[in-house]
Short mmCIF file of C-alpha atoms in Angstrom, two decimals:
data_model
loop_
_atom_site.label_atom_id
_atom_site.label_comp_id
_atom_site.label_asym_id
_atom_site.label_seq_id
_atom_site.Cartn_x
_atom_site.Cartn_y
_atom_site.Cartn_z
CA MET A 148 0.00 0.00 0.00
CA ASN A 149 1.54 3.35 -1.07
CA ILE A 150 1.44 6.61 0.87
CA LEU A 151 -1.52 7.98 -1.10
CA ASP A 152 -3.60 4.89 -0.34
CA LYS A 153 -2.76 5.17 3.34
CA GLU A 154 -3.44 8.89 3.35
CA ILE A 155 -7.03 8.66 2.15
CA ARG A 156 -7.99 6.09 4.76
CA LEU A 157 -10.00 7.65 7.55
CA ASP A 158 -11.24 5.64 10.49
CA LEU A 159 -13.66 6.81 13.16
CA LYS A 160 -10.85 7.84 15.49
CA ASP A 161 -9.31 10.06 12.80
CA PHE A 162 -12.73 11.57 12.05
CA PHE A 163 -13.30 12.65 15.65
CA ALA A 164 -9.69 13.82 15.95
CA ILE A 165 -10.24 16.21 13.03
CA ILE A 166 -13.57 17.36 14.49
CA ARG A 167 -11.86 18.04 17.82
CA LYS A 168 -9.02 19.91 16.18
CA ARG A 169 -11.35 22.09 14.08
CA LEU A 170 -14.00 22.42 16.80
CA VAL A 171 -13.61 26.19 17.17
CA LEU A 172 -14.03 26.66 13.42
CA ILE A 173 -17.06 24.36 13.32
CA ILE A 174 -18.78 26.04 16.27
CA SER A 175 -18.00 29.53 14.95
CA ILE A 176 -19.38 28.94 11.45
CA THR A 177 -22.44 27.08 12.76
CA LEU A 178 -23.27 29.85 15.24
CA LEU A 179 -22.63 32.53 12.61
CA CYS A 180 -25.03 30.89 10.15
CA THR A 181 -27.66 30.34 12.83
CA MET A 182 -27.42 33.90 14.13
CA ALA A 183 -27.51 35.34 10.61
CA SER A 184 -30.65 33.35 9.85
CA ALA A 185 -32.29 34.44 13.10
CA ILE A 186 -31.50 38.11 12.44
CA LEU A 187 -32.81 37.89 8.89
CA SER A 188 -35.95 36.01 9.92
CA PHE A 189 -36.87 38.25 12.86
CA PHE A 190 -35.63 41.68 11.82
CA VAL A 191 -34.88 41.92 8.09
CA ILE A 192 -37.28 39.78 6.06
CA LYS A 193 -40.76 41.31 5.99
CA PRO A 194 -43.54 38.90 6.97
CA THR A 195 -45.95 37.79 4.27
CA TYR A 196 -49.61 37.09 5.02
CA ARG A 197 -51.93 35.08 2.78
CA THR A 198 -55.66 34.78 2.47
CA ASP A 199 -57.88 33.05 -0.16
CA ILE A 200 -61.34 33.31 -1.68
CA SER A 201 -63.12 30.75 -3.88
CA ILE A 202 -65.73 31.95 -6.39
CA VAL A 203 -68.23 29.67 -8.10
CA LEU A 204 -69.34 30.43 -11.64
CA GLY A 205 -72.74 28.96 -12.52
CA LYS A 206 -76.51 29.17 -12.44
CA VAL A 207 -78.37 26.89 -10.09
CA GLY A 208 -81.87 25.78 -11.12
CA ALA A 209 -84.97 25.57 -8.96
CA SER A 210 -84.38 21.91 -8.35
CA GLY A 211 -81.00 22.70 -6.83
CA THR A 212 -79.12 21.23 -9.80
CA SER A 213 -77.60 22.72 -12.90
CA ASN A 214 -78.16 21.61 -16.44
CA LEU A 215 -75.26 19.60 -17.85
CA ASN A 216 -74.98 21.89 -20.83
CA GLU A 217 -74.83 24.94 -18.56
CA ILE A 218 -72.10 23.34 -16.48
CA THR A 219 -70.06 22.65 -19.62
CA MET A 220 -70.59 26.20 -20.79
CA TYR A 221 -69.48 27.70 -17.48
CA GLN A 222 -66.39 25.51 -17.44
CA GLN A 223 -65.49 26.82 -20.88
CA LEU A 224 -66.07 30.40 -19.68
CA LEU A 225 -63.87 29.87 -16.63
CA LYS A 226 -60.70 31.16 -18.32
CA THR A 227 -62.56 34.20 -19.59
CA TYR A 228 -63.71 35.05 -16.09
CA ALA A 229 -60.18 34.49 -14.81
CA ALA A 230 -58.91 36.95 -17.41
CA ILE A 231 -61.48 39.47 -16.27
CA ALA A 232 -60.36 39.04 -12.66
CA SER A 233 -56.75 39.63 -13.76
CA SER A 234 -57.57 42.71 -15.83
CA ASN A 235 -56.36 46.25 -15.15
CA THR A 236 -59.96 47.42 -15.00
CA VAL A 237 -60.70 45.16 -12.03
CA ALA A 238 -57.42 46.12 -10.33
CA GLU A 239 -58.05 49.83 -10.81
CA GLY A 240 -61.57 49.47 -9.41
CA ALA A 241 -60.22 47.68 -6.34
CA SER A 242 -57.44 50.26 -5.98
CA ARG A 243 -59.98 53.10 -5.90
CA LYS A 244 -61.90 51.36 -3.14
CA LEU A 245 -58.77 50.71 -1.09
CA GLY A 246 -57.25 54.13 -1.57
CA ASN A 247 -53.81 53.09 -0.27
CA VAL A 248 -52.67 50.59 -2.95
CA ASP A 249 -52.04 51.34 -6.61
CA ALA A 250 -53.43 49.02 -9.30
CA LYS A 251 -50.03 47.63 -10.37
CA THR A 252 -48.98 46.72 -6.83
CA LEU A 253 -52.37 45.15 -6.22
CA SER A 254 -52.17 43.05 -9.41
CA GLU A 255 -48.73 41.80 -8.46
CA SER A 256 -49.95 40.71 -5.01
CA ILE A 257 -53.02 38.84 -6.30
CA THR A 258 -53.04 35.42 -7.99
CA ILE A 259 -56.04 34.24 -10.01
CA THR A 260 -56.27 30.47 -10.50
CA PRO A 261 -59.06 28.84 -12.54
CA GLN A 262 -59.41 25.28 -11.28
CA THR A 263 -59.45 22.86 -14.23
CA ASP A 264 -62.65 20.88 -14.91
CA THR A 265 -64.55 22.85 -12.26
CA GLN A 266 -66.60 26.04 -12.09
CA ILE A 267 -64.39 27.50 -9.39
CA ILE A 268 -61.93 30.39 -9.55
CA GLY A 269 -59.41 30.70 -6.72
CA ILE A 270 -58.12 34.11 -5.69
CA THR A 271 -55.07 34.44 -3.44
CA ALA A 272 -53.76 37.66 -1.88
CA LEU A 273 -50.33 38.24 -0.36
CA ALA A 274 -49.37 41.30 1.68
CA ASP A 275 -46.94 42.33 4.38
CA SER A 276 -49.73 42.80 6.91
CA SER A 277 -52.68 40.65 7.83
CA LYS A 278 -55.25 43.43 7.38
CA GLN A 279 -53.79 44.53 4.04
CA ALA A 280 -54.06 41.01 2.60
CA TYR A 281 -57.66 40.77 3.84
CA ASP A 282 -58.64 44.19 2.48
CA ASN A 283 -56.92 43.61 -0.86
CA ILE A 284 -58.65 40.32 -1.62
CA ASN A 285 -62.08 41.59 -0.65
CA ALA A 286 -61.67 44.76 -2.70
CA LEU A 287 -60.50 42.87 -5.76
CA THR A 288 -63.23 40.22 -5.42
CA ASN A 289 -65.97 42.86 -5.22
CA SER A 290 -64.49 44.72 -8.19
CA PHE A 291 -64.25 41.48 -10.15
CA ILE A 292 -67.85 40.44 -9.50
CA SER A 293 -69.05 43.93 -10.39
CA GLU A 294 -67.13 44.03 -13.70
CA ALA A 295 -68.04 40.43 -14.58
CA ASN A 296 -71.73 41.08 -14.01
CA LYS A 297 -71.52 44.04 -16.38
CA ILE A 298 -70.09 41.83 -19.09
CA TYR A 299 -72.15 38.72 -18.36
CA PRO A 300 -75.29 39.88 -16.51
CA LYS A 301 -76.54 36.33 -16.22
CA GLY A 302 -73.20 34.84 -15.21
CA ASN A 303 -74.29 34.24 -11.64
CA LEU A 304 -70.99 34.55 -9.63
CA SER A 305 -71.09 33.68 -5.97
CA VAL A 306 -68.49 33.43 -3.19
CA LEU A 307 -67.94 29.86 -2.07
CA ASP A 308 -65.23 30.38 0.60
CA LYS A 309 -64.94 33.83 2.12
CA ALA A 310 -61.61 35.39 3.02
CA VAL A 311 -60.36 34.91 6.54
CA LEU A 312 -58.19 37.44 8.36
CA PRO A 313 -54.79 35.61 8.58
CA LEU A 314 -53.35 35.40 12.06
CA ASN A 315 -49.83 34.19 11.23
CA PRO A 316 -47.55 34.97 8.30
CA ILE A 317 -46.74 32.18 5.83
CA LYS A 318 -43.15 33.38 5.63
CA PRO A 319 -40.58 33.66 6.90
CA ASN A 320 -40.91 30.42 8.83
CA LYS A 321 -38.49 31.40 11.59
CA GLN A 322 -38.09 28.01 13.20
CA ILE A 323 -37.53 26.21 9.89
CA ASN A 324 -35.11 28.88 8.64
CA ILE A 325 -33.03 28.74 11.82
CA ALA A 326 -33.00 24.94 11.84
CA ILE A 327 -31.92 24.82 8.18
CA ALA A 328 -29.23 27.44 8.79
CA PHE A 329 -27.94 25.48 11.76
CA PHE A 330 -27.59 22.23 9.83
CA VAL A 331 -26.21 23.95 6.73
CA GLY A 332 -23.65 25.78 8.88
CA LEU A 333 -22.75 22.55 10.63
CA MET A 334 -22.29 20.61 7.41
CA VAL A 335 -20.37 23.42 5.70
CA SER A 336 -18.06 23.92 8.68
CA ILE A 337 -17.34 20.21 9.01
CA GLY A 338 -16.67 20.00 5.28
CA LEU A 339 -14.40 23.04 5.45
CA GLY A 340 -12.57 21.49 8.40
CA PHE A 341 -11.85 18.34 6.41
CA ILE A 342 -10.76 20.37 3.38
CA LEU A 343 -8.35 22.38 5.52
CA GLU A 344 -7.07 19.15 7.05
CA PHE A 345 -6.51 17.68 3.60
CA LEU A 346 -4.74 20.84 2.42
CA ASP A 347 -2.57 20.91 5.56
CA ARG A 348 0.68 19.32 4.39
CA THR A 349 2.44 19.48 7.73
CA ILE A 350 3.29 16.57 9.99
CA LYS A 351 1.34 16.81 13.23
CA THR A 352 1.12 13.39 14.87
CA GLU A 353 3.10 10.25 15.58
CA ALA A 354 0.93 8.37 13.11
CA GLU A 355 1.88 10.81 10.34
CA VAL A 356 5.57 10.46 11.19
CA GLN A 357 5.27 6.71 10.77
CA LEU A 358 3.20 7.11 7.61
CA TYR A 359 5.43 9.54 5.73
CA LEU A 360 8.88 8.98 7.23
CA GLU A 361 8.61 5.37 8.39
CA LEU A 362 10.56 6.31 11.50
CA PRO A 363 9.70 5.78 15.17
CA VAL A 364 8.81 8.78 17.34
CA ILE A 365 11.45 8.55 20.05
CA GLY A 366 10.16 11.58 21.94
CA ALA A 367 7.21 14.00 22.05
CA ILE A 368 7.94 17.42 23.51
CA ALA A 369 5.61 20.34 24.17
CA ASN A 370 6.62 23.82 23.04
CA ALA A 371 9.25 25.00 25.54
CA LYS A 372 11.64 27.68 24.32
CA ASP A 373 14.10 27.72 27.21
CA LEU A 374 15.96 25.41 29.57
CA ILE A 375 12.84 24.08 31.21
CA THR A 376 14.73 21.07 32.57
CA ILE A 377 16.66 23.52 34.76
CA LYS A 378 13.92 26.05 35.52
CA ASN A 379 11.17 23.50 36.17
CA PRO A 380 12.65 20.00 36.45
CA LYS A 381 9.38 18.51 37.73
CA SER A 382 7.27 19.76 34.83
CA LEU A 383 5.53 17.58 32.28
CA VAL A 384 7.93 18.77 29.57
CA SER A 385 10.97 17.85 31.68
CA GLU A 386 9.50 14.42 32.17
CA SER A 387 9.17 14.15 28.38
CA TYR A 388 12.91 14.78 28.06
CA ARG A 389 13.61 12.05 30.60
CA MET A 390 11.51 9.70 28.52
CA LEU A 391 13.51 10.77 25.46
CA ARG A 392 16.75 9.99 27.31
CA THR A 393 15.45 6.55 28.27
CA ASN A 394 14.35 5.81 24.72
CA ILE A 395 17.79 6.76 23.41
CA MET A 396 19.49 4.46 25.92
CA PHE A 397 17.41 1.50 24.77
CA SER A 398 17.34 2.37 21.07
CA SER A 399 20.37 0.20 20.31
CA LEU A 400 21.12 -3.06 22.08
CA ASP A 401 24.28 -4.01 20.19
CA LYS A 402 26.10 -0.66 20.36
CA LYS A 403 26.29 2.02 23.02
CA ILE A 404 24.83 5.34 21.93
CA GLN A 405 27.41 7.81 23.14
CA THR A 406 27.61 10.50 20.44
CA ILE A 407 24.19 11.94 19.49
CA MET A 408 23.62 14.38 16.66
CA VAL A 409 20.52 16.59 16.80
CA THR A 410 19.25 18.18 13.60
CA SER A 411 16.04 19.24 11.87
CA SER A 412 14.82 19.64 8.33
CA VAL A 413 14.40 23.41 8.30
CA PRO A 414 15.10 26.29 10.72
CA GLY A 415 12.70 27.08 13.54
CA GLU A 416 11.82 23.54 14.60
CA GLY A 417 13.46 23.85 18.00
CA LYS A 418 16.43 21.49 17.53
CA THR A 419 18.81 23.60 19.65
CA THR A 420 16.30 23.74 22.51
CA VAL A 421 15.87 19.98 22.28
CA ALA A 422 19.64 19.39 22.23
CA SER A 423 20.17 21.71 25.20
CA ASN A 424 17.48 20.16 27.41
CA LEU A 425 18.55 16.65 26.41
CA ALA A 426 22.12 17.44 27.47
CA VAL A 427 20.87 18.78 30.81
CA ILE A 428 18.81 15.64 31.43
CA MET A 429 21.80 13.45 30.58
CA ALA A 430 23.96 15.36 33.02
CA GLN A 431 21.30 15.30 35.74
CA SER A 432 21.31 11.52 35.57
CA GLY A 433 24.95 11.54 36.67
CA LYS A 434 26.49 11.13 33.21
CA ARG A 435 29.35 13.39 32.23
CA THR A 436 28.04 15.23 29.16
CA ILE A 437 29.37 17.76 26.68
CA LEU A 438 27.13 19.80 24.38
CA ILE A 439 28.84 21.05 21.22
CA ASP A 440 27.51 23.78 18.94
CA CYS A 441 28.30 22.47 15.45
CA ASP A 442 26.20 25.19 13.84
CA LEU A 443 29.08 27.36 12.70
CA ARG A 444 26.77 29.49 10.55
CA LYS A 445 24.06 30.60 13.00
CA PRO A 446 25.19 29.51 16.50
CA SER A 447 22.87 29.96 19.46
CA LEU A 448 23.96 27.61 22.28
CA HIS A 449 26.15 30.31 23.84
CA LYS A 450 23.06 32.54 24.15
CA ILE A 451 21.02 29.82 25.83
CA PHE A 452 23.73 29.01 28.39
CA GLU A 453 25.04 32.60 28.57
CA VAL A 454 28.68 31.80 27.82
CA SER A 455 31.25 33.51 25.64
CA ASN A 456 31.48 32.68 21.95
CA LEU A 457 34.70 34.52 21.18
CA LYS A 458 36.51 31.20 20.98
CA GLY A 459 35.09 27.78 20.36
CA LEU A 460 34.96 24.78 18.04
CA SER A 461 35.97 26.65 14.89
CA ASN A 462 39.02 28.15 16.63
CA TYR A 463 40.11 24.69 17.72
CA LEU A 464 39.63 23.18 14.26
CA ILE A 465 41.79 25.84 12.59
CA GLY A 466 44.51 25.27 15.20
CA GLU A 467 44.33 28.54 17.11
CA ILE A 468 43.70 27.02 20.55
CA VAL A 469 43.62 23.79 22.50
CA ILE A 470 40.27 22.38 23.52
CA ALA A 471 40.83 22.84 27.25
CA ASP A 472 40.83 26.59 26.72
CA VAL A 473 37.30 26.80 25.35
CA VAL A 474 35.20 24.19 27.13
CA ASN A 475 32.78 26.06 29.39
CA GLN A 476 31.40 24.80 32.67
CA THR A 477 27.64 25.27 33.22
CA GLN A 478 25.46 25.61 36.28
CA VAL A 479 24.44 21.98 35.77
CA GLU A 480 26.74 19.47 37.38
CA ASN A 481 28.37 17.08 34.86
CA LEU A 482 27.47 19.33 31.90
CA GLU A 483 30.01 21.26 29.83
CA ILE A 484 29.44 23.23 26.66
CA LEU A 485 31.62 23.99 23.66
CA SER A 486 30.36 26.97 21.68
CA SER A 487 30.89 27.38 17.95
CA GLY A 488 33.51 30.14 18.07
CA VAL A 489 34.21 32.66 15.33
CA LYS A 490 32.35 32.22 12.04
CA PRO A 491 34.76 30.73 9.49
CA ALA A 492 34.43 30.92 5.73
CA ASN A 493 34.76 27.16 5.20
CA GLN A 494 32.29 25.71 7.71
CA ALA A 495 31.58 22.47 5.83
CA GLU A 496 35.29 21.74 5.27
CA LEU A 497 36.08 22.16 8.95
CA LEU A 498 33.21 19.95 10.13
CA GLY A 499 34.13 17.23 7.62
CA SER A 500 37.85 17.33 8.38
CA GLU A 501 39.93 14.54 9.83
CA LYS A 502 40.70 16.75 12.80
CA MET A 503 37.00 16.96 13.62
CA GLY A 504 36.75 13.16 13.53
CA ASN A 505 39.76 12.71 15.78
CA PHE A 506 38.41 15.35 18.13
CA ILE A 507 35.10 13.49 18.58
CA LYS A 508 36.98 10.24 19.17
CA SER A 509 39.10 11.84 21.87
CA LEU A 510 36.00 13.19 23.62
CA LYS A 511 34.57 9.68 23.97
CA GLU A 512 37.38 8.90 26.38
CA HIS A 513 36.33 11.70 28.74
CA TYR A 514 32.54 11.97 28.42
CA ASP A 515 29.64 9.54 28.73
CA TYR A 516 27.54 11.50 26.24
CA ILE A 517 28.45 13.92 23.45
CA ILE A 518 25.53 15.97 22.08
CA LEU A 519 26.13 17.62 18.69
CA ASP A 520 23.80 20.46 17.71
CA THR A 521 23.95 20.88 13.90
CA PRO A 522 22.31 23.13 11.29
CA PRO A 523 19.11 22.03 9.50
CA VAL A 524 19.97 19.19 7.15
CA VAL A 525 17.85 20.42 4.23
CA ILE A 526 19.46 23.87 4.27
CA VAL A 527 23.19 23.00 4.31
CA THR A 528 25.35 19.87 4.17
CA ASP A 529 26.89 20.35 7.63
CA ALA A 530 24.59 17.88 9.38
CA GLN A 531 25.35 15.20 6.79
CA LEU A 532 29.06 15.66 7.40
CA VAL A 533 28.76 15.57 11.19
CA SER A 534 26.51 12.49 11.12
CA GLN A 535 29.57 10.32 10.32
CA TYR A 536 30.86 10.92 13.83
CA ALA A 537 27.54 10.18 15.58
CA ASP A 538 26.40 6.86 16.99
CA GLY A 539 22.86 8.02 16.39
CA CYS A 540 20.90 10.97 14.98
CA LEU A 541 17.72 12.64 16.20
CA LEU A 542 15.53 14.35 13.60
CA VAL A 543 13.51 17.10 15.28
CA ILE A 544 10.16 17.89 13.64
CA ALA A 545 7.96 20.78 14.78
CA ALA A 546 4.41 19.42 14.85
CA GLY A 547 2.02 21.30 12.59
CA GLU A 548 4.70 23.61 11.22
CA VAL A 549 6.95 21.70 8.83
CA ASP A 550 5.80 20.58 5.43
CA ARG A 551 5.94 16.81 5.09
CA SER A 552 8.02 17.10 1.91
CA SER A 553 10.74 18.96 3.85
CA ALA A 554 10.70 16.36 6.60
CA MET A 555 10.88 13.54 4.07
CA LYS A 556 13.75 15.25 2.29
CA GLY A 557 15.59 15.68 5.60
CA LYS A 558 15.28 11.97 6.31
CA ASP A 559 16.42 11.07 2.78
CA LEU A 560 19.51 13.30 3.05
CA LEU A 561 20.55 11.60 6.26
CA THR A 562 19.87 8.16 4.81
CA LYS A 563 22.04 8.90 1.78
CA VAL A 564 25.11 9.34 4.00
CA ASN A 565 24.25 6.20 6.00
CA ALA A 566 23.45 8.16 9.14
CA LYS A 567 21.95 6.03 11.90
CA ILE A 568 18.63 7.74 12.62
CA LEU A 569 17.48 6.78 16.10
CA GLY A 570 14.08 8.33 15.51
CA VAL A 571 12.06 11.51 15.38
CA VAL A 572 11.59 13.98 18.22
CA LEU A 573 8.15 15.47 17.64
CA ASN A 574 8.52 18.96 19.05
CA LYS A 575 5.92 21.64 19.87
CA VAL A 576 3.12 19.12 20.22
CA GLU A 577 -0.22 20.16 21.66
CA VAL A 578 -0.89 19.52 25.31
CA SER A 579 -4.27 18.24 26.47
CA GLY A 580 -4.70 18.15 30.23
CA LYS A 581 -1.70 16.23 31.52
CA LYS A 582 -1.05 14.31 28.35
CA LEU A 583 1.04 15.03 25.30
CA TYR A 584 -0.55 14.04 22.01
#
């Protein structure tokens, strides 16, 4: 099964996870649609009232029945009478009686419907007030009967069903409108949430790491930008770093993991923070640890630990100093730091030099753990060069920030130089309650 096939699979757990993630969006859009519908229904859309009259066309004999020929004749005349009812003459007559409605407006609000195969004409009036609808239909009906009797004196029109003053408007139906808006808003917001999720190309969860990178998640860390393992050693995040340390220790059974390289795909994923806190945790466990800033281009470890960067790794590699002169003690027992030093012009050549390799080998005789903080692997080749000295590499991925293609490229670049990737550290993950997920 390829990645695309895996990607389109969505089980019930994934469905509810997306709903939970986009819950604010879903609630906001649903409430917005519902409120908009309520405002329109109650305050904007004018109510429409309806009332009806039925008129019978025909002459009833003394026996109470009509001649069959007369019935047929009246049925044939039905359309003619309907045309009379729809005429301007009838509308103008009704308008004069009303006094407050012009003939055109009245005609547009009245519907004349001859009922097929009957002698009945239906008249329907619509207006924005109950009384107006009632007055309009009565005025037009009286005008119609008057004009029709002038044309057909023996037509014998009579009202079958009188108009009733409407109590409630036929529209807007407020309850129905609000209910429809609610469900439309709900469906649209859920659909939009899934579209946004599909368009989101970042890696956010452990499952996505395994899907796209086929690497284990060796640690999950919440977003902590400082040395939280020193400032708050009992925090949930500090405990996550201890779990990371334990996972590293047991990640290889046949070879001791002593030199650990920490890198990321692109800048801003928090690799230096991860490397710093990991080094602190290692030292706090009683292991002699050295943290080395191998980012000779944009160093930052000296800022985190507040040490000088006038001399460091680069100065040692170009032969200006001996290593004992630039290793800095920290406030953490068992932890020392080697800053990057001055920025050289040939960073990659220095990091890939034989002297660098010999230097790392010599450190293994004095330290239990050597943590190497390197530049992002997708940006420059430095991390690939340094990986040859490491017993294992950690690929830091900022959850929900890094495009999966960048993360996949970072993994591929490390694989091409046969780097031993211990796993992924999923950084900046969301925290729910007391759990990281």
